[in-house]
Tab-separated table of C-alpha atoms in Angstrom:
chain	number	residue	atom	x	y	z
A	1	MET	CA	-35.497	-61.252	55.139
A	2	GLY	CA	-34.505	-61.304	59.097
A	3	LYS	CA	-37.915	-60.824	60.604
A	4	VAL	CA	-40.993	-61.490	58.485
A	5	THR	CA	-43.373	-59.372	60.796
A	6	GLY	CA	-40.923	-56.743	61.580
A	7	PHE	CA	-42.687	-54.028	59.861
A	8	MET	CA	-45.722	-54.670	62.022
A	9	GLU	CA	-43.896	-54.919	65.106
A	10	TYR	CA	-41.600	-51.938	65.140
A	11	GLU	CA	-41.710	-48.189	64.662
A	12	ARG	CA	-39.346	-45.972	62.945
A	13	LEU	CA	-36.467	-44.842	65.151
A	14	GLU	CA	-35.170	-41.682	64.609
A	15	GLU	CA	-31.686	-40.606	65.299
A	16	GLY	CA	-31.201	-38.199	68.164
A	17	TYR	CA	-29.667	-34.547	68.568
A	18	ALA	CA	-27.721	-32.983	71.035
A	19	PRO	CA	-29.716	-30.150	72.837
A	20	VAL	CA	-29.879	-26.769	71.032
A	21	ALA	CA	-28.282	-24.818	73.469
A	22	VAL	CA	-25.130	-27.232	73.516
A	23	ARG	CA	-24.687	-27.863	70.065
A	24	LEU	CA	-24.815	-23.854	69.360
A	25	LYS	CA	-22.044	-23.566	71.373
A	26	ASN	CA	-19.535	-25.366	68.816
A	27	TYR	CA	-19.353	-26.562	64.938
A	28	LYS	CA	-19.172	-30.261	65.868
A	29	GLU	CA	-21.278	-32.898	64.658
A	30	PHE	CA	-24.517	-33.296	66.995
A	31	VAL	CA	-26.550	-36.333	65.559
A	32	ILE	CA	-26.617	-39.199	67.862
A	33	GLY	CA	-26.544	-42.311	65.566
A	34	LEU	CA	-28.120	-45.660	66.361
A	35	ASN	CA	-26.550	-48.125	68.538
A	36	ALA	CA	-26.125	-51.934	67.223
A	37	GLU	CA	-29.441	-52.730	68.834
A	38	GLN	CA	-31.387	-49.989	67.337
A	39	ALA	CA	-29.997	-50.246	64.044
A	40	LYS	CA	-31.202	-54.032	64.168
A	41	GLN	CA	-34.531	-52.913	64.991
A	42	GLN	CA	-34.583	-50.739	62.204
A	43	GLY	CA	-33.523	-53.295	59.634
A	44	ALA	CA	-36.083	-55.752	61.130
A	45	ARG	CA	-38.642	-53.366	59.597
A	46	CYS	CA	-37.326	-53.943	55.992
A	47	MET	CA	-39.884	-56.040	54.020
A	48	ASP	CA	-37.073	-57.341	51.548
A	49	CYS	CA	-39.591	-56.284	48.827
A	50	GLY	CA	-39.897	-58.561	45.493
A	51	THR	CA	-39.129	-55.175	43.843
A	52	PRO	CA	-37.018	-52.956	46.295
A	53	PHE	CA	-38.128	-49.621	45.066
A	54	CYS	CA	-35.432	-48.077	47.588
A	55	ASN	CA	-32.419	-49.637	45.440
A	56	SER	CA	-34.042	-47.568	42.282
A	57	GLY	CA	-34.495	-44.685	44.453
A	58	CYS	CA	-31.017	-44.377	45.370
A	59	PRO	CA	-28.515	-42.946	43.015
A	60	VAL	CA	-25.948	-45.349	43.405
A	61	ASN	CA	-28.284	-48.255	43.809
A	62	ASN	CA	-27.354	-49.615	47.426
A	63	ILE	CA	-28.249	-52.955	47.575
A	64	ILE	CA	-30.310	-51.667	50.772
A	65	PRO	CA	-32.248	-54.901	51.613
A	66	ASP	CA	-29.245	-56.981	51.783
A	67	PHE	CA	-27.537	-54.692	54.253
A	68	ASN	CA	-30.724	-53.963	56.282
A	69	ASP	CA	-31.053	-57.795	56.704
A	70	LEU	CA	-27.333	-58.206	57.653
A	71	VAL	CA	-27.418	-55.482	60.236
A	72	TYR	CA	-30.691	-57.155	61.629
A	73	ARG	CA	-28.607	-60.626	62.054
A	74	ASN	CA	-26.504	-58.447	64.261
A	75	SER	CA	-23.365	-60.666	64.499
A	76	GLU	CA	-19.959	-59.264	63.834
A	77	ALA	CA	-19.365	-61.330	60.944
A	78	ASP	CA	-22.785	-59.725	59.204
A	79	TRP	CA	-21.849	-56.362	60.058
A	80	LYS	CA	-18.640	-56.896	58.278
A	81	SER	CA	-20.564	-58.107	55.289
A	82	ALA	CA	-23.029	-55.173	55.727
A	83	ILE	CA	-19.955	-52.789	54.989
A	84	ALA	CA	-18.860	-55.022	51.958
A	85	VAL	CA	-22.028	-54.716	50.532
A	86	LEU	CA	-22.401	-50.841	51.126
A	87	HIS	CA	-18.992	-50.481	49.648
A	88	SER	CA	-19.843	-52.447	46.699
A	89	THR	CA	-21.947	-49.508	45.383
A	90	ASN	CA	-20.875	-46.434	47.332
A	91	ASN	CA	-17.150	-45.476	48.020
A	92	PHE	CA	-18.206	-42.812	50.719
A	93	PRO	CA	-21.180	-43.997	52.945
A	94	GLU	CA	-19.900	-41.655	55.704
A	95	PHE	CA	-20.653	-38.683	53.374
A	96	THR	CA	-24.149	-39.724	52.407
A	97	GLY	CA	-24.831	-41.256	55.887
A	98	ARG	CA	-24.731	-37.632	57.085
A	99	ILE	CA	-25.584	-35.212	54.459
A	100	CYS	CA	-27.925	-37.314	51.928
A	101	PRO	CA	-31.637	-36.204	51.985
A	102	ALA	CA	-32.376	-40.004	51.590
A	103	PRO	CA	-34.292	-40.327	48.322
A	104	CYS	CA	-34.086	-44.342	49.020
A	105	GLU	CA	-36.521	-43.568	51.911
A	106	ALA	CA	-39.056	-41.673	50.004
A	107	ALA	CA	-39.074	-44.603	47.809
A	108	CYS	CA	-39.372	-47.490	50.580
A	109	THR	CA	-42.456	-49.278	50.223
A	110	LEU	CA	-43.484	-48.868	53.757
A	111	ASN	CA	-43.662	-45.126	52.805
A	112	VAL	CA	-46.801	-45.572	50.808
A	113	ASN	CA	-48.915	-45.797	53.983
A	114	ASP	CA	-46.376	-45.912	57.088
A	115	ASP	CA	-43.216	-44.528	58.042
A	116	ALA	CA	-40.259	-45.252	55.940
A	117	VAL	CA	-37.497	-47.791	56.769
A	118	GLY	CA	-34.416	-45.388	58.601
A	119	ILE	CA	-32.308	-46.487	55.678
A	120	LYS	CA	-29.858	-43.453	55.991
A	121	SER	CA	-29.505	-43.979	59.983
A	122	ILE	CA	-28.618	-47.786	59.284
A	123	GLU	CA	-25.980	-46.711	56.796
A	124	HIS	CA	-24.582	-44.148	59.039
A	125	ALA	CA	-24.400	-46.815	61.911
A	126	ILE	CA	-22.851	-49.403	59.494
A	127	ILE	CA	-19.877	-47.104	58.297
A	128	ASP	CA	-19.200	-45.700	61.553
A	129	ARG	CA	-18.807	-49.009	63.155
A	130	ALA	CA	-16.616	-49.984	60.300
A	131	TRP	CA	-14.588	-47.032	60.997
A	132	ALA	CA	-14.527	-47.656	64.540
A	133	GLU	CA	-13.658	-51.528	64.328
A	134	GLY	CA	-10.785	-51.127	61.578
A	135	TRP	CA	-12.822	-52.464	58.725
A	136	VAL	CA	-11.983	-49.737	56.205
A	137	THR	CA	-8.223	-50.241	55.007
A	138	PRO	CA	-6.601	-49.259	51.824
A	139	ARG	CA	-7.188	-51.415	48.701
A	140	PRO	CA	-3.982	-51.134	46.532
A	141	PRO	CA	-4.162	-52.302	42.999
A	142	LYS	CA	-2.388	-55.897	42.549
A	143	VAL	CA	-1.061	-54.748	39.216
A	144	LYS	CA	-0.205	-51.333	37.717
A	145	THR	CA	-1.332	-50.683	34.237
A	146	GLY	CA	1.270	-48.103	33.480
A	147	LYS	CA	-1.543	-45.584	32.457
A	148	THR	CA	-1.830	-41.987	33.821
A	149	VAL	CA	-4.934	-40.224	34.779
A	150	ALA	CA	-5.384	-36.496	35.740
A	151	VAL	CA	-8.598	-35.621	38.056
A	152	VAL	CA	-9.791	-32.210	38.311
A	153	GLY	CA	-11.391	-31.487	41.178
A	154	SER	CA	-11.679	-33.388	44.306
A	155	GLY	CA	-15.011	-33.002	45.386
A	156	PRO	CA	-17.135	-36.331	45.839
A	157	ALA	CA	-17.274	-37.055	41.995
A	158	GLY	CA	-13.559	-36.303	41.494
A	159	LEU	CA	-12.655	-38.446	44.830
A	160	ALA	CA	-15.088	-41.554	43.786
A	161	ALA	CA	-13.351	-41.561	40.372
A	162	ALA	CA	-9.988	-41.360	41.589
A	163	GLN	CA	-10.458	-44.355	44.038
A	164	GLN	CA	-11.793	-46.197	41.525
A	165	LEU	CA	-9.350	-45.755	38.916
A	166	ALA	CA	-6.351	-46.171	41.353
A	167	ARG	CA	-7.920	-49.494	42.490
A	168	ALA	CA	-8.205	-50.330	38.752
A	169	GLY	CA	-4.175	-50.068	38.796
A	170	HIS	CA	-3.868	-46.609	36.854
A	171	SER	CA	-1.730	-43.988	38.468
A	172	VAL	CA	-4.320	-41.031	39.264
A	173	THR	CA	-3.229	-37.381	40.269
A	174	VAL	CA	-6.164	-35.198	41.458
A	175	PHE	CA	-5.777	-31.458	41.151
A	176	GLU	CA	-7.567	-29.148	43.567
A	177	LYS	CA	-7.633	-25.272	43.447
A	178	ASN	CA	-8.050	-25.140	47.216
A	179	ASP	CA	-5.654	-25.498	50.084
A	180	ARG	CA	-7.189	-28.914	51.110
A	181	VAL	CA	-8.779	-31.781	49.367
A	182	GLY	CA	-12.860	-32.004	49.373
A	183	GLY	CA	-14.091	-29.597	47.184
A	184	LEU	CA	-17.631	-28.357	48.199
A	185	LEU	CA	-17.443	-31.079	50.940
A	186	ARG	CA	-14.675	-29.171	52.533
A	187	TYR	CA	-15.637	-25.747	52.050
A	188	GLY	CA	-19.477	-25.757	51.301
A	189	ILE	CA	-20.832	-28.013	54.020
A	190	PRO	CA	-20.748	-26.610	57.584
A	191	ASP	CA	-18.698	-28.733	60.070
A	192	PHE	CA	-21.842	-29.367	62.194
A	193	LYS	CA	-23.059	-31.340	59.533
A	194	MET	CA	-20.055	-33.282	58.539
A	195	GLU	CA	-16.698	-32.800	60.448
A	196	LYS	CA	-13.952	-32.799	58.013
A	197	THR	CA	-12.074	-35.524	59.581
A	198	HIS	CA	-14.064	-37.905	57.162
A	199	ILE	CA	-12.492	-36.683	54.215
A	200	ASP	CA	-9.129	-36.667	55.885
A	201	ARG	CA	-9.523	-40.317	56.625
A	202	ARG	CA	-10.464	-41.356	53.157
A	203	VAL	CA	-7.805	-39.057	51.554
A	204	ALA	CA	-5.114	-41.167	53.711
A	205	GLN	CA	-6.843	-44.265	52.817
A	206	MET	CA	-6.622	-43.205	48.943
A	207	GLU	CA	-2.934	-41.972	49.099
A	208	ALA	CA	-2.065	-45.517	50.404
A	209	GLU	CA	-3.949	-46.873	47.507
A	210	GLY	CA	-1.523	-44.822	45.288
A	211	VAL	CA	-3.543	-41.415	44.427
A	212	VAL	CA	-1.515	-38.663	44.391
A	213	PHE	CA	-2.845	-35.045	45.416
A	214	ARG	CA	-1.948	-31.712	44.283
A	215	THR	CA	-3.763	-29.096	46.288
A	216	GLY	CA	-3.491	-25.030	45.745
A	217	VAL	CA	-3.420	-25.598	41.872
A	218	MET	CA	-5.518	-24.101	39.441
A	219	VAL	CA	-6.099	-25.921	36.027
A	220	SER	CA	-7.094	-23.527	33.535
A	221	HIS	CA	-6.018	-21.919	30.178
A	222	LEU	CA	-3.698	-19.421	31.805
A	223	PRO	CA	-0.093	-19.543	30.663
A	224	GLU	CA	2.468	-20.591	33.244
A	225	GLY	CA	3.550	-17.889	35.690
A	226	SER	CA	0.462	-15.940	35.182
A	227	LYS	CA	-1.134	-14.478	38.016
A	228	VAL	CA	-3.824	-16.694	39.942
A	229	THR	CA	-6.744	-16.431	42.173
A	230	ASN	CA	-6.306	-15.688	45.821
A	231	TRP	CA	-7.521	-19.435	46.474
A	232	ALA	CA	-4.593	-21.166	44.338
A	233	LYS	CA	-1.047	-20.620	44.767
A	234	ASP	CA	-0.162	-22.330	41.464
A	235	VAL	CA	-1.700	-23.042	37.981
A	236	VAL	CA	-1.238	-25.798	35.622
A	237	SER	CA	-2.443	-25.337	31.874
A	238	ALA	CA	-5.119	-27.523	30.271
A	239	GLY	CA	-2.252	-28.234	27.418
A	240	GLU	CA	-0.074	-29.659	30.252
A	241	LEU	CA	-2.480	-31.891	31.463
A	242	MET	CA	-3.126	-33.276	27.732
A	243	GLU	CA	0.329	-34.143	27.201
A	244	GLN	CA	1.367	-35.273	30.601
A	245	PHE	CA	-1.845	-37.848	30.987
A	246	ASP	CA	-3.214	-40.586	29.042
A	247	ALA	CA	-6.737	-39.425	30.342
A	248	VAL	CA	-8.286	-36.241	31.872
A	249	LEU	CA	-11.395	-36.155	34.257
A	250	LEU	CA	-12.977	-32.995	34.853
A	251	ALA	CA	-15.122	-33.285	37.855
A	252	GLY	CA	-15.377	-29.856	39.429
A	253	GLY	CA	-18.103	-28.628	41.539
A	254	ALA	CA	-21.279	-25.981	40.264
A	255	GLU	CA	-19.784	-22.986	41.961
A	256	GLN	CA	-21.170	-20.050	40.000
A	257	SER	CA	-23.632	-18.798	42.602
A	258	ARG	CA	-27.133	-17.431	41.378
A	259	ASP	CA	-27.047	-13.761	41.654
A	260	LEU	CA	-30.066	-11.197	42.733
A	261	PRO	CA	-29.652	-8.180	40.326
A	262	VAL	CA	-32.107	-5.885	42.407
A	263	PRO	CA	-31.382	-2.271	43.253
A	264	GLY	CA	-28.890	-2.147	46.219
A	265	ARG	CA	-26.962	-5.410	45.314
A	266	ASP	CA	-23.829	-3.524	45.489
A	267	LEU	CA	-24.156	-2.627	49.155
A	268	ALA	CA	-21.862	-3.786	51.897
A	269	GLY	CA	-23.428	-6.471	53.697
A	270	VAL	CA	-24.979	-8.429	50.703
A	271	HIS	CA	-23.194	-11.607	49.968
A	272	PHE	CA	-23.322	-14.785	48.326
A	273	ALA	CA	-23.591	-17.691	50.726
A	274	MET	CA	-20.201	-19.074	49.480
A	275	GLU	CA	-18.532	-16.308	50.647
A	276	PHE	CA	-20.175	-16.758	54.157
A	277	LEU	CA	-19.815	-20.545	54.750
A	278	PRO	CA	-16.296	-21.400	53.600
A	279	GLN	CA	-14.608	-18.784	55.703
A	280	GLN	CA	-16.371	-20.412	59.197
A	281	ASN	CA	-14.925	-23.850	57.716
A	282	LYS	CA	-11.377	-22.471	57.403
A	283	ILE	CA	-11.456	-20.878	60.770
A	284	ASN	CA	-12.623	-24.259	62.138
A	285	ALA	CA	-9.650	-25.846	60.293
A	286	GLY	CA	-7.266	-23.641	62.157
A	287	ASP	CA	-6.651	-20.973	59.984
A	288	LYS	CA	-6.858	-17.181	60.544
A	289	LEU	CA	-8.572	-14.812	58.442
A	290	LYS	CA	-8.748	-11.205	58.373
A	291	ASN	CA	-12.200	-9.265	58.502
A	292	GLN	CA	-14.241	-12.745	58.585
A	293	LEU	CA	-17.381	-12.233	57.398
A	294	ARG	CA	-19.686	-12.935	60.569
A	295	ALA	CA	-23.286	-12.356	61.723
A	296	ASP	CA	-22.661	-11.715	65.293
A	297	ASP	CA	-25.606	-9.572	67.165
A	298	LYS	CA	-26.949	-9.092	63.357
A	299	HIS	CA	-30.372	-9.202	61.728
A	300	VAL	CA	-29.694	-11.766	58.897
A	301	ILE	CA	-31.573	-12.533	56.175
A	302	VAL	CA	-31.112	-15.538	54.035
A	303	ILE	CA	-32.603	-15.410	50.599
A	304	GLY	CA	-33.050	-18.956	49.512
A	305	GLY	CA	-35.132	-22.103	51.140
A	306	GLY	CA	-32.772	-24.789	50.017
A	307	ASP	CA	-29.938	-26.757	52.027
A	308	THR	CA	-27.302	-23.672	51.307
A	309	GLY	CA	-29.823	-21.507	52.915
A	310	SER	CA	-30.471	-23.867	55.802
A	311	ASP	CA	-26.284	-23.891	56.215
A	312	CYS	CA	-26.369	-20.229	56.518
A	313	VAL	CA	-28.855	-20.350	58.957
A	314	GLY	CA	-27.088	-22.823	61.453
A	315	THR	CA	-23.883	-20.978	60.923
A	316	SER	CA	-25.433	-17.589	61.761
A	317	ASN	CA	-27.059	-18.964	64.904
A	318	ARG	CA	-23.688	-20.307	65.924
A	319	HIS	CA	-22.179	-16.707	65.506
A	320	GLY	CA	-24.929	-15.369	67.595
A	321	ALA	CA	-27.085	-13.451	65.340
A	322	LYS	CA	-29.664	-11.282	66.700
A	323	SER	CA	-32.241	-12.804	64.360
A	324	VAL	CA	-32.267	-15.010	61.476
A	325	THR	CA	-35.133	-14.829	58.534
A	326	GLN	CA	-35.028	-17.445	55.481
A	327	PHE	CA	-36.835	-16.538	52.404
A	328	GLU	CA	-38.527	-18.873	49.705
A	329	LEU	CA	-40.150	-17.695	46.699
A	330	LEU	CA	-42.497	-20.298	46.491
A	331	PRO	CA	-45.462	-20.981	48.609
A	332	GLN	CA	-45.491	-23.268	51.601
A	333	PRO	CA	-45.604	-26.602	50.816
A	334	PRO	CA	-47.771	-29.274	52.729
A	335	GLU	CA	-46.426	-30.793	56.038
A	336	VAL	CA	-47.377	-34.188	54.692
A	337	GLU	CA	-47.403	-35.037	51.298
A	338	ASP	CA	-49.803	-36.981	49.345
A	339	ARG	CA	-47.986	-40.275	49.541
A	340	PRO	CA	-50.436	-42.474	47.223
A	341	LEU	CA	-49.710	-39.948	44.656
A	342	THR	CA	-46.145	-38.935	44.814
A	343	TRP	CA	-44.651	-42.652	45.758
A	344	PRO	CA	-42.028	-43.585	44.944
A	345	TYR	CA	-40.884	-40.222	43.654
A	346	TRP	CA	-39.148	-37.465	45.792
A	347	PRO	CA	-42.356	-35.537	47.269
A	348	ILE	CA	-42.618	-31.845	47.826
A	349	LYS	CA	-43.281	-31.111	51.390
A	350	LEU	CA	-42.514	-28.909	54.326
A	351	ARG	CA	-38.948	-29.844	55.192
A	352	THR	CA	-37.449	-28.478	58.641
A	353	SER	CA	-33.982	-28.829	59.088
A	354	SER	CA	-32.059	-29.036	62.517
A	355	SER	CA	-30.902	-25.507	61.790
A	356	HIS	CA	-34.446	-24.240	61.488
A	357	GLU	CA	-35.134	-25.788	64.588
A	358	GLU	CA	-32.132	-23.836	66.266
A	359	GLY	CA	-34.085	-20.519	65.372
A	360	CYS	CA	-35.252	-18.993	62.097
A	361	ASP	CA	-38.399	-17.292	60.907
A	362	ARG	CA	-39.303	-18.747	57.789
A	363	GLU	CA	-41.090	-16.639	55.032
A	364	PHE	CA	-42.681	-18.101	52.220
A	365	ALA	CA	-44.107	-16.568	48.916
A	366	ILE	CA	-41.974	-13.691	49.026
A	367	ALA	CA	-39.785	-11.935	46.652
A	368	THR	CA	-37.186	-9.353	47.258
A	369	LYS	CA	-37.681	-6.027	45.346
A	370	GLU	CA	-34.665	-4.009	46.780
A	371	PHE	CA	-31.926	-3.890	49.012
A	372	ILE	CA	-32.114	-0.522	51.357
A	373	GLY	CA	-28.761	1.064	52.759
A	374	GLU	CA	-27.398	3.575	54.526
A	375	LYS	CA	-23.746	5.052	53.748
A	376	GLY	CA	-22.927	2.320	51.567
A	377	LYS	CA	-24.219	-0.474	54.075
A	378	VAL	CA	-27.456	-2.550	54.024
A	379	THR	CA	-30.075	-1.711	56.588
A	380	GLY	CA	-33.113	-3.709	55.150
A	381	VAL	CA	-34.834	-5.847	52.400
A	382	LYS	CA	-37.679	-4.366	50.558
A	383	THR	CA	-40.052	-7.286	49.863
A	384	VAL	CA	-43.335	-8.257	48.288
A	385	ARG	CA	-45.828	-10.960	48.593
A	386	VAL	CA	-46.285	-13.286	45.654
A	387	GLN	CA	-48.682	-15.934	44.621
A	388	TRP	CA	-48.850	-18.142	41.550
A	389	VAL	CA	-51.668	-17.797	39.265
A	390	GLY	CA	-51.621	-20.009	36.114
A	391	GLY	CA	-48.233	-20.946	36.674
A	392	LYS	CA	-46.931	-17.416	36.609
A	393	MET	CA	-45.666	-15.422	39.605
A	394	VAL	CA	-47.991	-12.362	40.578
A	395	GLU	CA	-47.187	-9.772	43.170
A	396	VAL	CA	-49.886	-9.446	45.623
A	397	GLU	CA	-50.850	-5.432	45.806
A	398	GLY	CA	-50.286	-3.921	48.903
A	399	SER	CA	-48.137	-6.420	50.443
A	400	GLU	CA	-44.778	-4.410	50.335
A	401	GLN	CA	-42.670	-4.135	53.262
A	402	VAL	CA	-39.426	-3.542	54.519
A	403	LEU	CA	-37.396	-6.036	56.884
A	404	LYS	CA	-34.371	-4.903	58.839
A	405	ALA	CA	-31.278	-6.621	57.645
A	406	ASP	CA	-27.593	-6.081	58.682
A	407	LEU	CA	-26.388	-8.887	56.658
A	408	VAL	CA	-27.716	-10.618	53.543
A	409	LEU	CA	-26.768	-13.935	52.174
A	410	LEU	CA	-27.766	-15.137	48.781
A	411	ALA	CA	-28.405	-18.970	48.787
A	412	MET	CA	-30.395	-19.387	45.733
A	413	GLY	CA	-28.707	-22.135	43.989
A	414	PHE	CA	-25.739	-22.617	41.381
A	415	VAL	CA	-25.730	-21.986	37.850
A	416	SER	CA	-22.868	-23.802	36.211
A	417	PRO	CA	-19.111	-24.843	36.945
A	418	VAL	CA	-16.011	-22.525	36.768
A	419	ALA	CA	-16.120	-21.565	32.887
A	420	SER	CA	-12.543	-21.193	32.745
A	421	VAL	CA	-11.693	-24.769	33.245
A	422	VAL	CA	-14.362	-25.965	30.673
A	423	GLU	CA	-13.266	-23.436	28.064
A	424	ALA	CA	-9.488	-24.344	28.837
A	425	PHE	CA	-9.822	-27.747	27.514
A	426	GLY	CA	-11.779	-26.378	24.625
A	427	VAL	CA	-14.843	-28.745	25.997
A	428	THR	CA	-18.150	-27.956	24.482
A	429	LYS	CA	-20.932	-26.772	26.673
A	430	ASP	CA	-24.582	-27.322	27.002
A	431	ALA	CA	-27.278	-24.598	27.115
A	432	ARG	CA	-26.688	-24.269	31.032
A	433	GLY	CA	-22.994	-23.976	30.999
A	434	ASN	CA	-22.083	-27.166	32.038
A	435	ALA	CA	-19.488	-29.830	30.227
A	436	LYS	CA	-21.464	-31.751	27.676
A	437	ALA	CA	-21.143	-35.406	27.722
A	438	THR	CA	-23.783	-37.974	27.718
A	439	THR	CA	-23.956	-41.197	30.343
A	440	GLU	CA	-24.475	-43.491	27.342
A	441	PHE	CA	-23.036	-47.044	28.285
A	442	ASN	CA	-20.657	-47.168	25.793
A	443	GLY	CA	-18.794	-43.741	25.376
A	444	GLY	CA	-20.409	-42.096	28.284
A	445	TYR	CA	-18.938	-39.210	30.181
A	446	ARG	CA	-16.762	-38.631	27.253
A	447	THR	CA	-16.295	-34.924	26.128
A	448	ASN	CA	-16.192	-33.780	22.326
A	449	VAL	CA	-12.141	-33.577	23.204
A	450	SER	CA	-10.318	-36.691	22.828
A	451	LYS	CA	-9.432	-38.392	26.105
A	452	VAL	CA	-11.327	-35.872	28.184
A	453	PHE	CA	-14.272	-36.848	30.494
A	454	THR	CA	-16.482	-35.176	32.664
A	455	ALA	CA	-18.629	-36.128	35.813
A	456	GLY	CA	-20.705	-34.857	38.688
A	457	ASP	CA	-21.731	-30.925	38.872
A	458	MET	CA	-19.394	-30.197	36.062
A	459	ARG	CA	-21.538	-32.359	33.797
A	460	ARG	CA	-25.003	-32.344	35.135
A	461	GLY	CA	-25.194	-29.282	37.317
A	462	GLN	CA	-25.871	-28.499	40.792
A	463	SER	CA	-26.525	-31.893	42.546
A	464	LEU	CA	-26.484	-33.913	45.455
A	465	VAL	CA	-23.382	-35.545	47.176
A	466	VAL	CA	-24.877	-38.954	46.184
A	467	TRP	CA	-25.382	-38.096	42.388
A	468	ALA	CA	-21.610	-36.853	42.301
A	469	ILE	CA	-20.550	-40.316	43.694
A	470	ARG	CA	-22.529	-42.296	40.972
A	471	GLU	CA	-21.136	-40.028	38.297
A	472	GLY	CA	-17.644	-40.333	39.447
A	473	ARG	CA	-17.990	-44.115	39.822
A	474	GLN	CA	-19.540	-44.313	36.380
A	475	ALA	CA	-17.157	-42.076	34.546
A	476	ALA	CA	-14.171	-44.092	36.117
A	477	ARG	CA	-15.461	-47.318	34.366
A	478	ALA	CA	-15.742	-45.076	31.197
A	479	VAL	CA	-12.115	-44.007	31.410
A	480	ASP	CA	-11.095	-47.461	32.306
A	481	GLU	CA	-12.530	-48.884	29.089
A	482	PHE	CA	-11.163	-46.070	26.989
A	483	LEU	CA	-7.599	-46.834	28.399
A	484	MET	CA	-7.873	-50.534	28.585
A	485	GLY	CA	-10.482	-51.537	26.032
A	486	ASP	CA	-12.586	-53.181	28.508
A	487	SER	CA	-13.162	-52.879	32.453
A	488	GLU	CA	-14.241	-54.558	35.391
A	489	LEU	CA	-15.177	-51.538	37.461
A	490	PRO	CA	-18.983	-51.584	38.219
A	491	ARG	CA	-21.204	-49.087	36.391
């Protein structure tokens, strides 16, 4: 513990943002991270609790008190040790340091009656310095096992599993249906939240460690030569992978968007968020798209109050939308949670994102009744206020209204992974349409099909990047045990 009284002497220091007027002009990251001295001060606030609830609140179980203490000590050797500690549990802290909601901070003991330690900002500072100083280098295996593994999906779960398995000495090939590696990290998260150079650096590192990436390849039950979708240029059958590889890990994302089947749903101008967001990411990457879906000078309504909806808000503002309104079905939560009641668990409270701060009207306890249109195009959304009585949603009589809308984006979450991939391997699905597998210590992440494993959104459904990394790491150990009889990979 670096400074015994640090939590009493120093206040929480937040990362900074570039001014709204500046950041709306581009799609670059705008968070101003902590410098070494600021990170040291934040590290000093850590109480080094006897029971570090932050560690259990973190899905990858980051060893948070240790790297907080190392950053507080602040020598170059200590910072090198800090990135070693961080990498021991998390393959990609540059992802989580930017886009994780930080459940570790909700679990911080200081959060009972004070502001939590800025754990996420410290993690961000550690990994950014590590890349800048050249401390992140390839770690190829000393010995190859001769075993081969196919990983289907190159999101955070697939990438984490592939890196762990390659370092264990296996020959790993990652199959990705899109034209670039990253899955929903690449095409679901706006560049202003996480620039894609962070993915590219990791891909280069993993290729140096022996991982092979095959992009533009859809894994399905379609026979070779069949017509493939517009986002894949090739197809590989499940049978081919089963013949060519000693183990297969299904690690795709939950990409089936939740729909809103109300009158007028077929009107032009009503789209899923995942039709809207990936297009801008492709443009940012230098691609040319015909008829890009844009919000310029439009009244935009985003239906869904979560992170995907917030991403639609930020992207619409950068397009130059005339107005942006975001709907949330649930009532507005309190601005400050009842900490003694909710700690150390993730609390329900009002969360205002940087995108909201850039310009957005937020409507709570509101439901969509109908999409209104003229000449086949959406012109408005008919809504009604709702209240919750006895756990049931009840419409408020006389509260119907029509809000102007030129573009409606559905961002109500995702229901399941791509069914064709799961079905191609004959994997049993759970009640929610996910690939069915447990997380038991022995035999975990294994499906009903011999040598086929699953992890991440493909197994657990829509979740956080940090959960995907955890599952990828754990599944890698399970695959390694299956192939070798034992494993030294961490779980």
